[in-house]
mmCIF file of C-alpha atoms and ligand atoms in Angstrom:
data_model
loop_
_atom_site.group_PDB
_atom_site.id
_atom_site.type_symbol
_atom_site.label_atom_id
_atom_site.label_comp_id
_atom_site.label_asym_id
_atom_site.label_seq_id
_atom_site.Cartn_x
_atom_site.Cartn_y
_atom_site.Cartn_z
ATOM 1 C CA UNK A 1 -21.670 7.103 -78.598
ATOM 2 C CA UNK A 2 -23.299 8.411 -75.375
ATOM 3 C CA UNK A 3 -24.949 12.112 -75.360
ATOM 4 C CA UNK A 4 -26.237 13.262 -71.838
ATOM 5 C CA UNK A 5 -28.289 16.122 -71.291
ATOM 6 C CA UNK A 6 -28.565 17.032 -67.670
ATOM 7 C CA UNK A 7 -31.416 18.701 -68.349
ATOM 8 C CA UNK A 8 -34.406 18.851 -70.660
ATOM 9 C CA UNK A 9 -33.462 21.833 -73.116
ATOM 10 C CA UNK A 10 -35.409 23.831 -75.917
ATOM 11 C CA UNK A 11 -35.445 22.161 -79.719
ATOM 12 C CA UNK A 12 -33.347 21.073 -81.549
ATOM 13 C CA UNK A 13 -30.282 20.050 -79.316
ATOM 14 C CA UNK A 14 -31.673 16.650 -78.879
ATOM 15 C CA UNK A 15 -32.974 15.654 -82.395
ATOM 16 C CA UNK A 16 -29.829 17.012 -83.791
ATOM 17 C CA UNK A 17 -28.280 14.783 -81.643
ATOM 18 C CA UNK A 18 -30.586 11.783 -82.659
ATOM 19 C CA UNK A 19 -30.282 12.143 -86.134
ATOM 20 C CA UNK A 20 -26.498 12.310 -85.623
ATOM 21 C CA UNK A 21 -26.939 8.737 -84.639
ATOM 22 C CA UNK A 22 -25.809 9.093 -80.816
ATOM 23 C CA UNK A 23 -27.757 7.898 -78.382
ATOM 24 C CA UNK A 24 -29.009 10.561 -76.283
ATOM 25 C CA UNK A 25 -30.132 10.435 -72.560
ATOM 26 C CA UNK A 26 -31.804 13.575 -70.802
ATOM 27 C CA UNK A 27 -32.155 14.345 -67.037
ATOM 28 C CA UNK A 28 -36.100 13.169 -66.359
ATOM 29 C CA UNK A 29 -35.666 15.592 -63.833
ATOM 30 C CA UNK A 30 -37.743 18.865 -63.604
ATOM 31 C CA UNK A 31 -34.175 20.704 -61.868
ATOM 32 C CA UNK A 32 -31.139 20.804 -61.577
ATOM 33 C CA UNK A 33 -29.033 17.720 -60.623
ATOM 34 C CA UNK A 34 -27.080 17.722 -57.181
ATOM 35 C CA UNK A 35 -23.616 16.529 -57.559
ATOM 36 C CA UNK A 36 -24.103 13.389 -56.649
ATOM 37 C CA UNK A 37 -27.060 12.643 -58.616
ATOM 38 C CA UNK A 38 -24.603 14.656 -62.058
ATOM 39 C CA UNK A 39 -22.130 12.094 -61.280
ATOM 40 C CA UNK A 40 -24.480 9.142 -61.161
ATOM 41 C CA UNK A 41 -26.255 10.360 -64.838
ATOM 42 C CA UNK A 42 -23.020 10.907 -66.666
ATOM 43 C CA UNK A 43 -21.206 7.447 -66.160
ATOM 44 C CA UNK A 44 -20.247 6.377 -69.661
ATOM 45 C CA UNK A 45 -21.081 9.657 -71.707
ATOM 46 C CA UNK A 46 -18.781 11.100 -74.537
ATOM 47 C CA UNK A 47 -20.158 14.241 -74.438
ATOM 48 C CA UNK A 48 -22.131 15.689 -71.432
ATOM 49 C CA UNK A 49 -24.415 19.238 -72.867
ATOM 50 C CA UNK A 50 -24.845 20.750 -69.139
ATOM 51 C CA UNK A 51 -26.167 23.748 -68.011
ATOM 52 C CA UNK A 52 -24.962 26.870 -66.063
ATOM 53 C CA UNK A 53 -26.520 25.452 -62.879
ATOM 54 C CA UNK A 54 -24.126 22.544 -63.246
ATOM 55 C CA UNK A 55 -20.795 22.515 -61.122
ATOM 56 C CA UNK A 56 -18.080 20.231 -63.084
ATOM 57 C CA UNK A 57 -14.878 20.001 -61.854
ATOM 58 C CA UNK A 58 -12.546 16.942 -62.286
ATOM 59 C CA UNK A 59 -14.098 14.701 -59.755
ATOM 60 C CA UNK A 60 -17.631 15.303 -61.927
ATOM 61 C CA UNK A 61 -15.520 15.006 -65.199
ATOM 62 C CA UNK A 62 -13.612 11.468 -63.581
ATOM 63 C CA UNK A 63 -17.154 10.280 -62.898
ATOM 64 C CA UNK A 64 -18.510 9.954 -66.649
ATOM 65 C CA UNK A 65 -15.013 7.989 -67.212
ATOM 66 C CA UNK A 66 -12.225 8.328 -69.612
ATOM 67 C CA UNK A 67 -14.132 8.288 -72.893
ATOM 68 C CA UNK A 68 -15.324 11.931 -71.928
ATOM 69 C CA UNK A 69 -14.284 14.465 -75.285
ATOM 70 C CA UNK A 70 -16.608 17.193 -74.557
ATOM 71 C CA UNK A 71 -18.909 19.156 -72.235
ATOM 72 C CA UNK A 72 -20.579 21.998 -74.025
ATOM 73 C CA UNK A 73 -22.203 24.542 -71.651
ATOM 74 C CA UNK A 74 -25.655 25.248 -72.615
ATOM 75 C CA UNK A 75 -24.733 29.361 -71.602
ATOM 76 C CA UNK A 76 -21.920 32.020 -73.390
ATOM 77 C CA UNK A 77 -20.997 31.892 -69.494
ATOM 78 C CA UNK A 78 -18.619 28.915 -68.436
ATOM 79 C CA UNK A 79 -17.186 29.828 -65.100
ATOM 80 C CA UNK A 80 -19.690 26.625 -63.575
ATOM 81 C CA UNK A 81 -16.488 24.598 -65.312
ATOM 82 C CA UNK A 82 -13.126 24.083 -64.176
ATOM 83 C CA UNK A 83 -11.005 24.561 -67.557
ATOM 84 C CA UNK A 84 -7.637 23.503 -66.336
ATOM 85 C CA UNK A 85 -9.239 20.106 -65.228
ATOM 86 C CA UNK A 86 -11.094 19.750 -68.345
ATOM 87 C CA UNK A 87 -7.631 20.687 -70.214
ATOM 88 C CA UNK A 88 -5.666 18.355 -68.239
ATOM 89 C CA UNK A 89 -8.104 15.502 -69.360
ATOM 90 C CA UNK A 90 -8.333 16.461 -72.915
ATOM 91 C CA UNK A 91 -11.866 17.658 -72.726
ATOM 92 C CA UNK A 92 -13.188 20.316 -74.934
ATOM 93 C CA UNK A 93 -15.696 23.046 -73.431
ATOM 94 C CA UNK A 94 -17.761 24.757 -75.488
ATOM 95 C CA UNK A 95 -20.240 27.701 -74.709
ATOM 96 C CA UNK A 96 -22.831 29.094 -77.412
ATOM 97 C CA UNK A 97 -21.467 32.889 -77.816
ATOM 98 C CA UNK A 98 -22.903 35.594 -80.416
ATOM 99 C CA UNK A 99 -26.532 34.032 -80.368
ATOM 100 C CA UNK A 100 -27.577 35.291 -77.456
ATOM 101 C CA UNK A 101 -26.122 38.359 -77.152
ATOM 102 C CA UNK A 102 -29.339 40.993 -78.613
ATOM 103 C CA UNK A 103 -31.438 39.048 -75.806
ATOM 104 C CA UNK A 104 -29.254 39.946 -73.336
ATOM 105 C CA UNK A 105 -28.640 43.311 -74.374
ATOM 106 C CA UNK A 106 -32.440 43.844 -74.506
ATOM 107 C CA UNK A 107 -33.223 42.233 -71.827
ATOM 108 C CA UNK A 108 -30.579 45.147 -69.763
ATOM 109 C CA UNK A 109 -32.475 47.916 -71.656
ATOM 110 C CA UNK A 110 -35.804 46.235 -69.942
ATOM 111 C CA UNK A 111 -33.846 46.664 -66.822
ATOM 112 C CA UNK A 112 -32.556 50.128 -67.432
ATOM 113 C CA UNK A 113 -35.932 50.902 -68.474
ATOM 114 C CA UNK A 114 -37.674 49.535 -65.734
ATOM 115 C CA UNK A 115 -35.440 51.468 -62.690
ATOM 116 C CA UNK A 116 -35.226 54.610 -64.518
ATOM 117 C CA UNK A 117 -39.115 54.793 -65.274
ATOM 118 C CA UNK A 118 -39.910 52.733 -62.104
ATOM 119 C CA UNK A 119 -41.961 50.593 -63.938
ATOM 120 C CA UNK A 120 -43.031 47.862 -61.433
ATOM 121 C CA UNK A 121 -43.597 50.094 -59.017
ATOM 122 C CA UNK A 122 -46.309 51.928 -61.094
ATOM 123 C CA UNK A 123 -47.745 48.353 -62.147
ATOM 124 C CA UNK A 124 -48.050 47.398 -58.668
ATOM 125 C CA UNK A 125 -49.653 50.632 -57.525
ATOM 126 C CA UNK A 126 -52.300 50.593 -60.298
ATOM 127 C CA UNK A 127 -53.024 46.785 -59.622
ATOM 128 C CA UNK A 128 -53.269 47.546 -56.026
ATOM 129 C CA UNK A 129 -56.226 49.898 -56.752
ATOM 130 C CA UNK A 130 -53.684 53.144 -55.634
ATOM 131 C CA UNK A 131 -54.400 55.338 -59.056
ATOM 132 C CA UNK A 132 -56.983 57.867 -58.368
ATOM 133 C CA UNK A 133 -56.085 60.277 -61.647
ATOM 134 C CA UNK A 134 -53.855 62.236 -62.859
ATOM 135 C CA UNK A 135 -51.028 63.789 -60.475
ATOM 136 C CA UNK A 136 -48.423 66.243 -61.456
ATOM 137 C CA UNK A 137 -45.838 64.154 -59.090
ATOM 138 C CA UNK A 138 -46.797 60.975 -59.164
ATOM 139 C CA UNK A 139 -44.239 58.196 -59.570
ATOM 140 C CA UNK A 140 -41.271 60.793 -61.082
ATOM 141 C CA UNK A 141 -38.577 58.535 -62.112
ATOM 142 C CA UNK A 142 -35.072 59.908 -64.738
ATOM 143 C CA UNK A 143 -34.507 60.016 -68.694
ATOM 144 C CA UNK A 144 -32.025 58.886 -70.653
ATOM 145 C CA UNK A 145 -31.653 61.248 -72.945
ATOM 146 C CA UNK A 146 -27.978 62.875 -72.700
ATOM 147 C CA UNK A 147 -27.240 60.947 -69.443
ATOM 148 C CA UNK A 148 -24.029 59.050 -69.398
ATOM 149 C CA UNK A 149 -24.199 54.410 -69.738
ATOM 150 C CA UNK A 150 -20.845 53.053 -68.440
ATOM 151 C CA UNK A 151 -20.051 49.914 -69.807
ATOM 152 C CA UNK A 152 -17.910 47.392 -68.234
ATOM 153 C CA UNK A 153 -16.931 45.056 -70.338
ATOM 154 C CA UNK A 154 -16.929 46.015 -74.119
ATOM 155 C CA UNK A 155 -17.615 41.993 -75.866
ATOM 156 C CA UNK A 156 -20.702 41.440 -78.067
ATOM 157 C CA UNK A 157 -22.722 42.225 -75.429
ATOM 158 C CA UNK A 158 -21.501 45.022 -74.204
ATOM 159 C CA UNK A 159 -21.367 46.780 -77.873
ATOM 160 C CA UNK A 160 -24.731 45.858 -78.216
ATOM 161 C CA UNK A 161 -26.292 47.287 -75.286
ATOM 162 C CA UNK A 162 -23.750 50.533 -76.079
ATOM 163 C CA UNK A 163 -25.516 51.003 -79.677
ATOM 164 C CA UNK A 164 -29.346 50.607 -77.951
ATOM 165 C CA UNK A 165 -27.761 53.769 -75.352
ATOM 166 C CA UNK A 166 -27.013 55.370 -78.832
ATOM 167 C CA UNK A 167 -30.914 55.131 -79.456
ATOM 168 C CA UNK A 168 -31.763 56.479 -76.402
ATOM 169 C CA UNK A 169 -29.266 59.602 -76.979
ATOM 170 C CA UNK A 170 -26.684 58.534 -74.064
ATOM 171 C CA UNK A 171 -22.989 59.031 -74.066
ATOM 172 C CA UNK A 172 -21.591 56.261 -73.875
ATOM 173 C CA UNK A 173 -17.939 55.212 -72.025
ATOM 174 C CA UNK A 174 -16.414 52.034 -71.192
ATOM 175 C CA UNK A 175 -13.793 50.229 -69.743
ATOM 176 C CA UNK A 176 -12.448 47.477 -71.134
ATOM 177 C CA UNK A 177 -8.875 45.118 -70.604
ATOM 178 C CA UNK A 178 -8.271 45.566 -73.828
ATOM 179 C CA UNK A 179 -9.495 48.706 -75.947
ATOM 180 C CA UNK A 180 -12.120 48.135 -78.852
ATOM 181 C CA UNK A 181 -11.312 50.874 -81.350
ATOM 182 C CA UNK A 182 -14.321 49.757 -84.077
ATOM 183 C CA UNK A 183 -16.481 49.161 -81.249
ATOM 184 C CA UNK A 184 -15.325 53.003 -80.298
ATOM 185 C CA UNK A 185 -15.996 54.109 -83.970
ATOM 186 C CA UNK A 186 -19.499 52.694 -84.197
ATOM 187 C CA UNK A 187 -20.801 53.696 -80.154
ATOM 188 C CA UNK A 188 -18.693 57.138 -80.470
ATOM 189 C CA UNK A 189 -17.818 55.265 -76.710
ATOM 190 C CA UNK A 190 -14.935 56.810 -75.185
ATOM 191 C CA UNK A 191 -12.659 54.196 -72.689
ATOM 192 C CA UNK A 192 -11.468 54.987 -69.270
ATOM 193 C CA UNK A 193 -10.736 53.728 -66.087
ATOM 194 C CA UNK A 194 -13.027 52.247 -63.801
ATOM 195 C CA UNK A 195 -12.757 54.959 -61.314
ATOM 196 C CA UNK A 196 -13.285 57.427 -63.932
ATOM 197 C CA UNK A 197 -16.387 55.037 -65.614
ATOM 198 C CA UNK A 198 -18.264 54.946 -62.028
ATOM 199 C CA UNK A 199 -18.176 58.602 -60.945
ATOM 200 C CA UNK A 200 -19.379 59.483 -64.367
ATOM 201 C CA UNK A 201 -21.756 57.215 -65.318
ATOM 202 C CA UNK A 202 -25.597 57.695 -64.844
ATOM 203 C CA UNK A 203 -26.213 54.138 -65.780
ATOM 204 C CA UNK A 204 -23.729 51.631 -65.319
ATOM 205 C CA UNK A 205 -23.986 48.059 -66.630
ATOM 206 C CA UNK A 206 -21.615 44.775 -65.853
ATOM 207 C CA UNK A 207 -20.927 42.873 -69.361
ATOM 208 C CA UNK A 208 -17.775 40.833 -67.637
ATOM 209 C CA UNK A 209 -17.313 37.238 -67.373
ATOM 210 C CA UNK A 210 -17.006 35.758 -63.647
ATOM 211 C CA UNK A 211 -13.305 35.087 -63.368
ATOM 212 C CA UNK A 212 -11.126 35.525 -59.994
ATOM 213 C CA UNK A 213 -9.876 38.973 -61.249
ATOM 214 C CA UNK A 214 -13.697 40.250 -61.635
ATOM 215 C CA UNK A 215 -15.392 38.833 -59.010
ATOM 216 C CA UNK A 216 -16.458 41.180 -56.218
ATOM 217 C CA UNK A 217 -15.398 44.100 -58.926
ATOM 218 C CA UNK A 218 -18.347 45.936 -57.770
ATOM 219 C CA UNK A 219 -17.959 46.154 -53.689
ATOM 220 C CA UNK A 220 -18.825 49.037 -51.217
ATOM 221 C CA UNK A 221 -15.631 51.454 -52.304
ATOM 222 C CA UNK A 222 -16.996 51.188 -56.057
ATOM 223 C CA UNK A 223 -20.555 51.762 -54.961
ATOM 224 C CA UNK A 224 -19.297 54.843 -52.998
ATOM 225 C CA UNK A 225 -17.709 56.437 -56.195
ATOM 226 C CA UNK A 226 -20.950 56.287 -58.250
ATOM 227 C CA UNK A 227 -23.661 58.846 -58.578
ATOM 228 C CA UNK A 228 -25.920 59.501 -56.100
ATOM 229 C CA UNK A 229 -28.519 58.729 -58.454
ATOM 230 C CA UNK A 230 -26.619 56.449 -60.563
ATOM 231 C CA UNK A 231 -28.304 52.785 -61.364
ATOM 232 C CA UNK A 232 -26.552 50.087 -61.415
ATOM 233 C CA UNK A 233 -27.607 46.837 -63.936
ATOM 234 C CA UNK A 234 -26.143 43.481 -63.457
ATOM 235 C CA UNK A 235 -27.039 40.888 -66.746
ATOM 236 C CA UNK A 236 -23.319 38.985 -66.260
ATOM 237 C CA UNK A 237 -23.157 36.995 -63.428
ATOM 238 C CA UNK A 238 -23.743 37.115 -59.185
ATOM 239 C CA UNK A 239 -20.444 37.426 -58.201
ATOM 240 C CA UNK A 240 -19.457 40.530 -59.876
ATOM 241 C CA UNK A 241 -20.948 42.326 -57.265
ATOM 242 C CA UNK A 242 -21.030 42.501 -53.860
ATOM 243 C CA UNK A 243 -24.383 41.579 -53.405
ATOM 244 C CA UNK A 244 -24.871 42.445 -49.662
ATOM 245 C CA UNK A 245 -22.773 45.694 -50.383
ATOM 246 C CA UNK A 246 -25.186 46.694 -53.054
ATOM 247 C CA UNK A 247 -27.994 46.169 -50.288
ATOM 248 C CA UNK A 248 -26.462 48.506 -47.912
ATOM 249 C CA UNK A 249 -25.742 51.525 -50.761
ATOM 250 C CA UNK A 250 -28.664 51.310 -51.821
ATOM 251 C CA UNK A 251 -30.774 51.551 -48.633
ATOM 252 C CA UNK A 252 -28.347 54.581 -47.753
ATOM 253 C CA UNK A 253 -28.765 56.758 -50.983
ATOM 254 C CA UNK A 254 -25.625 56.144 -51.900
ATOM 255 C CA UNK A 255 -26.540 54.606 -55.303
ATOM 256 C CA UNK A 256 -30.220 55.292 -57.339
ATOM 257 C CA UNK A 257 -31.555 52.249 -58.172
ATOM 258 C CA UNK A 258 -30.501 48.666 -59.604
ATOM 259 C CA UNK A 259 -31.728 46.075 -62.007
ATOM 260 C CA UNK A 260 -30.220 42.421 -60.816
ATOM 261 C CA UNK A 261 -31.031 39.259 -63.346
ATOM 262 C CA UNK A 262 -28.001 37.526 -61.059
ATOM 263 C CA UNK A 263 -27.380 37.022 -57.890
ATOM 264 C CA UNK A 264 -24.336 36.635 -56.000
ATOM 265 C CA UNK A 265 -25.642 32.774 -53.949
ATOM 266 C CA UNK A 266 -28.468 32.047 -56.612
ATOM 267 C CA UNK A 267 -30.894 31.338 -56.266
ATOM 268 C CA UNK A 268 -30.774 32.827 -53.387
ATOM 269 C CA UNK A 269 -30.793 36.503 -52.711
ATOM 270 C CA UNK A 270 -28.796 39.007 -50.423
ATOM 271 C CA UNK A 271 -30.598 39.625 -47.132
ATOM 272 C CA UNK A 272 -32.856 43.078 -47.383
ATOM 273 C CA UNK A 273 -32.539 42.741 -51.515
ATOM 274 C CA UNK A 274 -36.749 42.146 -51.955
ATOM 275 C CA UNK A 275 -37.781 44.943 -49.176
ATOM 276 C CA UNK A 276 -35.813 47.643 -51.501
ATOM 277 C CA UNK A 277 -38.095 49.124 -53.826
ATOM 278 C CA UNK A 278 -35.821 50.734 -55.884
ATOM 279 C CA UNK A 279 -34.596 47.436 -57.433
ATOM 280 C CA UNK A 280 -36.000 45.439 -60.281
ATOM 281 C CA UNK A 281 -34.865 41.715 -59.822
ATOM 282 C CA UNK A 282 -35.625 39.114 -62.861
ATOM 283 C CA UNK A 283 -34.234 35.522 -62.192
ATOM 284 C CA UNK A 284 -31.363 34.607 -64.777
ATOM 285 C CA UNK A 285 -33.581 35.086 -67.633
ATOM 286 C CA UNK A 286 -32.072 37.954 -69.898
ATOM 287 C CA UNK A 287 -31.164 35.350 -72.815
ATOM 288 C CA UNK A 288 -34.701 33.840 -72.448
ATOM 289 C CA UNK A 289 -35.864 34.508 -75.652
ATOM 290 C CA UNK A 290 -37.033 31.636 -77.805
ATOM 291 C CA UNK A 291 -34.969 32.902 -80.735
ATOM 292 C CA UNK A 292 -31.721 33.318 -78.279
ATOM 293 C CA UNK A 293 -32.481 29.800 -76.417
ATOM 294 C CA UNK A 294 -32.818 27.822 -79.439
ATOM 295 C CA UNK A 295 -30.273 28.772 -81.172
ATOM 296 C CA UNK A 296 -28.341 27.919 -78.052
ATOM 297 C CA UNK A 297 -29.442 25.013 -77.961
ATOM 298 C CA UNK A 298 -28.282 24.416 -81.887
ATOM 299 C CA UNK A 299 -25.131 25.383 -81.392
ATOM 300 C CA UNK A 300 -24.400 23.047 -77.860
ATOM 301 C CA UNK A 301 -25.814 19.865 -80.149
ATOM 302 C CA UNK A 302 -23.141 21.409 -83.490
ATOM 303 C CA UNK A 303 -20.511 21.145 -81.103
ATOM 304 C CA UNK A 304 -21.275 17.918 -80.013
ATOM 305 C CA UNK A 305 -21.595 16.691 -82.822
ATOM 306 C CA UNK A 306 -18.420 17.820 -84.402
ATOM 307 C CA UNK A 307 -16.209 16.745 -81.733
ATOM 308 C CA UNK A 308 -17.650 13.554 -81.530
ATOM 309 C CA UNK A 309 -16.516 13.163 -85.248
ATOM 310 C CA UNK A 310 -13.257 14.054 -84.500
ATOM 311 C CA UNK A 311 -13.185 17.618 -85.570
ATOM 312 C CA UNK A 312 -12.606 20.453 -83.849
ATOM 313 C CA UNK A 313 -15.129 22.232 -80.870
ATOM 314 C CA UNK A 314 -16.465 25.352 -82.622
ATOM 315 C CA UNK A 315 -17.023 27.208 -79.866
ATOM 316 C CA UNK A 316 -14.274 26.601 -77.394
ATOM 317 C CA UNK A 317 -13.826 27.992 -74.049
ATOM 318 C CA UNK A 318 -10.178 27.521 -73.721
HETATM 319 C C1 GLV B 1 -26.376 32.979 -69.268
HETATM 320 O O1 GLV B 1 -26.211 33.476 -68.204
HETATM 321 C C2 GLV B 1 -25.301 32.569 -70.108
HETATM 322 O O2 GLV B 1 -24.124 32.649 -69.732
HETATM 323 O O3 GLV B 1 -25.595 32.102 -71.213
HETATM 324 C C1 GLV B 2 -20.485 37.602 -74.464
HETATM 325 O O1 GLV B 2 -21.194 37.026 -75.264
HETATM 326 C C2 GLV B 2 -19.882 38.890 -74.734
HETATM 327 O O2 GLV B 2 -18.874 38.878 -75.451
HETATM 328 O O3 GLV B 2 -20.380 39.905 -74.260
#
């Protein structure tokens, strides 16, 4: 049976595959396919292991043919796949969830760290030759300590980041479509509405999936409830946020700061985002670990491989 990878991937994904006995193909190229070229690569596979740079929708899914069984997204994300065409063609999706979820949670501390102690800022200015000594006011930025992180989106990753804002002394509150009572008993997080999450919150930090009911949940009448020095931190995905609305209230004061690893159009950025210093940007990178990316990488191959032996996807998506 056929195994594409549209992409070269960190070990093991395709020695597991080997071993398994399928024979395996990888993209030889150093990006990310167009659709055309997708199309072309996946004639004839079983099982496709794509990344989150990867549109599929039905006409990608028709072009590998009808032996297709399973596309496992090489991401806990899977909104770069349309699930009711996969459904209606019998193909499993699978993501790689609970593996990656301390790297992304550290990765938004780094973030949170970096706005609230404006740490490239001070890198640049020492690099640039600017430090002269000591100064009483030099490069103030906020603590944590007793401020308030608002969580959107209480999953594994959420709770995770909620228990490093325990570390740091925060209150923490959430909000949440469904309430998470042991997450509540373990954080001491209290859930509320969004409203009531923004104009409260010191820090507040997206842990969503993309999906039609969250996208744009961050736009300019959000922005306009939050703190004047609130930051805002954005690990999920782009289009969570208004990008070019988060621009704008942040060159007005109306927000404090913002750490972005997403973009709304990536890789492309909102027009004005880089001249704002009080953003840090980092480019889709928060499970970039070599623990969190090989263990992806394990589990994309495991689901392969067990759906390819007729047994059930471990990690679906539907
Ligand atoms: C990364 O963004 C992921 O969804 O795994
Ligand atoms: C995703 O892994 C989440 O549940 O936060």
């Amino acid at each position: 049976m056929k195994v594409v990878l549209t992409r070269k991937i960190p070990a093991p994904a395709e020695e597991l595959l080997k071993n398994a006995g399928f024979d395996v193909s990888v993209s030889p190229k150093p990006r990310v396919l167009n659709k055309e070229e997708l199309k072309n690569f996946i004639v004839g596979a079983d099982a496709v292991l794509s990344l989150l740079t990867d549109k599929i929708d039905g006409e990608v899914m028709d072009a590998a043919g009808e032996q297709l069984k399973i596309i496992a997204n090489y991401a806990v994300g899977f909104d770069n796949i349309s699930l009711p065409d996969a459904m209606s063609r019998k193909i499993a999706v699978t993501n790689t969830p609970g593996v990656l979820t301390e790297a992304v949670a550290e990765h938004t501390f780094a973030l949170i760290l970096a706005v609230a102690k404006r740490l490239i800022e001070a890198d640049k200015y020492v690099r640039s030759g600017g430090y002269q000594g000591w100064e009483p006011e030099l490069l103030i930025g906020t603590g944590l300590m007793g401020k308030t992180l608002g969580i959107i989106g209480a999953g594994r990753i959420g709770s995770y980041v909620a228990k490093a804002g325990n570390g740091f002394g925060m209150k923490i509150i959430y909000q949440d479509v469904h309430p998470n009572p042991e997450f509540e008993k373990e954080t001491g997080a209290q859930m509320v509405d969004l409203m009531t999450l923004l104009s409260n919150s010191d820090v507040v930090t997206i842990h969503v999936p993309l999906l039609p009911e969250t996208k744009h949940l961050i736009s300019s009448g959000q922005l306009g409830m939050m703190k004047k020095t609130a930051i805002l931190i954005n690990t999920s995905r782009g289009p969570v946020v208004d990008e070019a609305a988060l621009v704008e209230a942040l060159k007005n004061g109306v927000i404090g700061g913002a750490g972005l690893d997403v973009f709304e159009d990536e890789p492309m950025l909102a027009s004005g985002l880089t001249e704002l210093k009080n953003v840090v940007l980092t480019p889709h990178i928060a499970s970039a670990t070599i623990e969190a990316r090989s263990a992806m990488s394990k589990i994309a191959a495991e689901n392969i491989i067990a759906v390819l032996s007729g047994k059930e996807p471990l990690n679906p998506a539907q």
